[in-house]
Amino acid sequence: MPALLTGSRLRSRTLVFSVALTVGVVVGVLGPLLIDVTHPVGHAVHLVLSAGWSWAALAFCVGLTRKPRGEAVLLATASLVTAVIAYYLTKLGQGTYLTVDLDDPTGAAPYVLWSAFASKTLLWCGVACVTGPVLGLAGNLARNPGPRGLPFRMLVPLLAVVEMSERLGVEAPLQDPVVGATWTVVRMAAITALVALAGRAVMTWRRRPVAGQADK
């Protein structure tokens, strides 16, 4: 029986690890794949998946699903690193890092600028290794009920509000209307989530019995 339970737990953890990495691949691939989509919905999805807060949400949500803190930190970091690698491999396949030798009069075929690809990938993998554990731990701590977990539950919506406000103030005037509309909707949704989380925490706190009343 112990061996059976151990095998079951191993399969469960393997499945969870595989799902976390798969989600990371999907997030990393869809952003650049949808960049040239002209349909407003597809373009909006690209904008959301290319935002920093959505990548933070990936690691946070992975950490949120795991009760052991070590697993939360490890899986969150792994999913974020996987997303970064998938993102840059997709950009590589799209020809982003193709270049030509302007000094070659024969017009030789383009070649891949591997140094640029490797430096970008390694840089953001390093960022993922630093931020992944923090976000995974925050997701794990968000599991705590009541006021203890509230600040962590509000982290991703707060990041979305800050980033979208910055983009709306600086970048939106230079972009097409779909961009500004998408960022506005995301910001409003994030503000709504913050209010809902705070309201739920207040209601939960008010419903808790006072220690003396509970004893009676």
Short mmCIF file of N, CA and C in Angstrom, two decimals, residues 88-153:
data_model
loop_
_atom_site.label_atom_id
_atom_site.label_comp_id
_atom_site.label_asym_id
_atom_site.label_seq_id
_atom_site.Cartn_x
_atom_site.Cartn_y
_atom_site.Cartn_z
N TYR A 88 10.57 33.16 -27.19
CA TYR A 88 11.68 33.53 -28.06
C TYR A 88 11.91 32.50 -29.17
N LEU A 89 11.56 31.26 -28.92
CA LEU A 89 11.62 30.28 -30.01
C LEU A 89 10.59 30.60 -31.09
N THR A 90 9.42 31.06 -30.66
CA THR A 90 8.40 31.47 -31.62
C THR A 90 8.86 32.69 -32.41
N LYS A 91 9.46 33.66 -31.71
CA LYS A 91 9.98 34.84 -32.40
C LYS A 91 11.09 34.44 -33.39
N LEU A 92 11.88 33.45 -32.99
CA LEU A 92 12.94 32.96 -33.88
C LEU A 92 12.32 32.36 -35.13
N GLY A 93 11.29 31.54 -34.95
CA GLY A 93 10.62 30.93 -36.09
C GLY A 93 9.94 31.95 -37.00
N GLN A 94 9.56 33.09 -36.44
CA GLN A 94 8.93 34.14 -37.24
C GLN A 94 9.94 35.00 -38.01
N GLY A 95 11.21 34.73 -37.78
CA GLY A 95 12.23 35.47 -38.51
C GLY A 95 12.70 36.74 -37.85
N THR A 96 12.38 36.92 -36.57
CA THR A 96 12.77 38.15 -35.88
C THR A 96 14.28 38.32 -35.83
N TYR A 97 15.02 37.23 -35.71
CA TYR A 97 16.46 37.30 -35.55
C TYR A 97 17.23 36.98 -36.83
N LEU A 98 16.54 37.06 -37.97
CA LEU A 98 17.21 36.90 -39.25
C LEU A 98 17.87 38.21 -39.64
N THR A 99 19.04 38.12 -40.20
CA THR A 99 19.75 39.32 -40.66
C THR A 99 20.55 38.96 -41.91
N VAL A 100 21.06 39.96 -42.56
CA VAL A 100 21.89 39.75 -43.76
C VAL A 100 23.19 40.52 -43.59
N ASP A 101 24.19 40.09 -44.33
CA ASP A 101 25.49 40.75 -44.33
C ASP A 101 25.47 41.84 -45.39
N LEU A 102 25.36 43.09 -44.95
CA LEU A 102 25.28 44.19 -45.90
C LEU A 102 26.58 44.39 -46.68
N ASP A 103 27.66 43.82 -46.19
CA ASP A 103 28.95 43.96 -46.89
C ASP A 103 29.15 42.89 -47.95
N ASP A 104 28.18 41.97 -48.04
CA ASP A 104 28.30 40.89 -49.03
C ASP A 104 27.63 41.33 -50.33
N PRO A 105 28.37 41.59 -51.37
CA PRO A 105 27.79 42.07 -52.64
C PRO A 105 26.99 40.99 -53.36
N THR A 106 27.17 39.76 -53.00
CA THR A 106 26.45 38.69 -53.69
C THR A 106 25.02 38.53 -53.18
N GLY A 107 24.68 39.23 -52.09
CA GLY A 107 23.33 39.10 -51.55
C GLY A 107 23.06 37.71 -51.01
N ALA A 108 23.96 37.23 -50.18
CA ALA A 108 23.82 35.89 -49.62
C ALA A 108 22.53 35.76 -48.81
N ALA A 109 22.11 34.54 -48.61
CA ALA A 109 20.86 34.28 -47.89
C ALA A 109 20.96 34.79 -46.46
N PRO A 110 19.84 35.23 -45.89
CA PRO A 110 19.85 35.69 -44.50
C PRO A 110 20.30 34.59 -43.56
N TYR A 111 20.84 35.00 -42.43
CA TYR A 111 21.26 34.04 -41.43
C TYR A 111 20.74 34.49 -40.06
N VAL A 112 20.72 33.55 -39.14
CA VAL A 112 20.19 33.83 -37.81
C VAL A 112 21.25 34.50 -36.95
N LEU A 113 20.87 35.57 -36.32
CA LEU A 113 21.77 36.25 -35.40
C LEU A 113 21.62 35.61 -34.03
N TRP A 114 22.35 34.50 -33.86
CA TRP A 114 22.19 33.69 -32.65
C TRP A 114 22.57 34.43 -31.38
N SER A 115 23.51 35.35 -31.48
CA SER A 115 23.93 36.08 -30.28
C SER A 115 22.79 36.92 -29.72
N ALA A 116 22.03 37.56 -30.62
CA ALA A 116 20.90 38.37 -30.17
C ALA A 116 19.81 37.49 -29.57
N PHE A 117 19.54 36.35 -30.23
CA PHE A 117 18.53 35.42 -29.72
C PHE A 117 18.92 34.88 -28.36
N ALA A 118 20.17 34.46 -28.22
CA ALA A 118 20.63 33.87 -26.96
C ALA A 118 20.65 34.90 -25.84
N SER A 119 21.10 36.12 -26.14
CA SER A 119 21.19 37.14 -25.09
C SER A 119 19.81 37.52 -24.57
N LYS A 120 18.85 37.67 -25.47
CA LYS A 120 17.49 38.01 -25.04
C LYS A 120 16.88 36.87 -24.22
N THR A 121 17.04 35.65 -24.70
CA THR A 121 16.46 34.50 -24.02
C THR A 121 17.07 34.33 -22.63
N LEU A 122 18.39 34.41 -22.56
CA LEU A 122 19.06 34.23 -21.26
C LEU A 122 18.72 35.36 -20.30
N LEU A 123 18.62 36.58 -20.83
CA LEU A 123 18.29 37.71 -19.97
C LEU A 123 16.94 37.51 -19.30
N TRP A 124 15.93 37.17 -20.10
CA TRP A 124 14.58 37.06 -19.55
C TRP A 124 14.38 35.76 -18.78
N CYS A 125 15.17 34.74 -19.10
CA CYS A 125 15.15 33.54 -18.25
C CYS A 125 15.71 33.88 -16.87
N GLY A 126 16.73 34.74 -16.84
CA GLY A 126 17.27 35.18 -15.56
C GLY A 126 16.24 35.97 -14.77
N VAL A 127 15.51 36.85 -15.46
CA VAL A 127 14.44 37.61 -14.80
C VAL A 127 13.38 36.66 -14.26
N ALA A 128 13.04 35.63 -15.06
CA ALA A 128 12.04 34.66 -14.63
C ALA A 128 12.50 33.88 -13.40
N CYS A 129 13.79 33.58 -13.35
CA CYS A 129 14.32 32.85 -12.19
C CYS A 129 14.33 33.70 -10.92
N VAL A 130 14.34 35.02 -11.10
CA VAL A 130 14.30 35.91 -9.93
C VAL A 130 12.86 36.19 -9.50
N THR A 131 12.00 36.49 -10.46
CA THR A 131 10.62 36.84 -10.13
C THR A 131 9.73 35.62 -9.93
N GLY A 132 10.04 34.50 -10.58
CA GLY A 132 9.21 33.31 -10.47
C GLY A 132 9.02 32.82 -9.04
N PRO A 133 10.10 32.67 -8.27
CA PRO A 133 9.93 32.23 -6.89
C PRO A 133 9.09 33.19 -6.05
N VAL A 134 9.28 34.49 -6.28
CA VAL A 134 8.51 35.48 -5.51
C VAL A 134 7.03 35.38 -5.84
N LEU A 135 6.72 35.29 -7.12
CA LEU A 135 5.32 35.21 -7.53
C LEU A 135 4.69 33.88 -7.14
N GLY A 136 5.47 32.81 -7.25
CA GLY A 136 4.95 31.50 -6.83
C GLY A 136 4.66 31.47 -5.34
N LEU A 137 5.55 32.06 -4.55
CA LEU A 137 5.33 32.12 -3.11
C LEU A 137 4.13 33.00 -2.78
N ALA A 138 3.99 34.11 -3.51
CA ALA A 138 2.83 34.98 -3.29
C ALA A 138 1.53 34.24 -3.60
N GLY A 139 1.54 33.45 -4.67
CA GLY A 139 0.35 32.66 -4.99
C GLY A 139 0.04 31.64 -3.91
N ASN A 140 1.08 31.02 -3.39
CA ASN A 140 0.89 30.04 -2.31
C ASN A 140 0.34 30.71 -1.05
N LEU A 141 0.87 31.88 -0.70
CA LEU A 141 0.40 32.59 0.49
C LEU A 141 -1.00 33.15 0.30
N ALA A 142 -1.40 33.35 -0.95
CA ALA A 142 -2.76 33.83 -1.22
C ALA A 142 -3.81 32.79 -0.85
N ARG A 143 -3.39 31.55 -0.65
CA ARG A 143 -4.31 30.51 -0.23
C ARG A 143 -4.79 30.70 1.21
N ASN A 144 -4.02 31.48 1.98
CA ASN A 144 -4.41 31.71 3.37
C ASN A 144 -5.74 32.44 3.43
N PRO A 145 -6.66 31.99 4.23
CA PRO A 145 -7.97 32.65 4.31
C PRO A 145 -7.89 33.97 5.06
N GLY A 146 -8.88 34.82 4.79
CA GLY A 146 -9.01 36.05 5.56
C GLY A 146 -7.94 37.08 5.26
N PRO A 147 -7.69 37.99 6.22
CA PRO A 147 -6.76 39.10 6.00
C PRO A 147 -5.33 38.65 5.71
N ARG A 148 -4.93 37.48 6.20
CA ARG A 148 -3.55 37.04 5.99
C ARG A 148 -3.24 36.86 4.51
N GLY A 149 -4.20 36.37 3.75
CA GLY A 149 -3.95 36.13 2.33
C GLY A 149 -4.39 37.26 1.43
N LEU A 150 -5.12 38.26 1.97
CA LEU A 150 -5.67 39.33 1.13
C LEU A 150 -4.61 40.12 0.38
N PRO A 151 -3.54 40.59 1.01
CA PRO A 151 -2.54 41.35 0.24
C PRO A 151 -1.96 40.58 -0.93
N PHE A 152 -1.80 39.28 -0.77
CA PHE A 152 -1.25 38.45 -1.85
C PHE A 152 -2.28 38.23 -2.95
N ARG A 153 -3.55 38.09 -2.57
CA ARG A 153 -4.61 37.92 -3.57
C ARG A 153 -4.80 39.17 -4.42
#
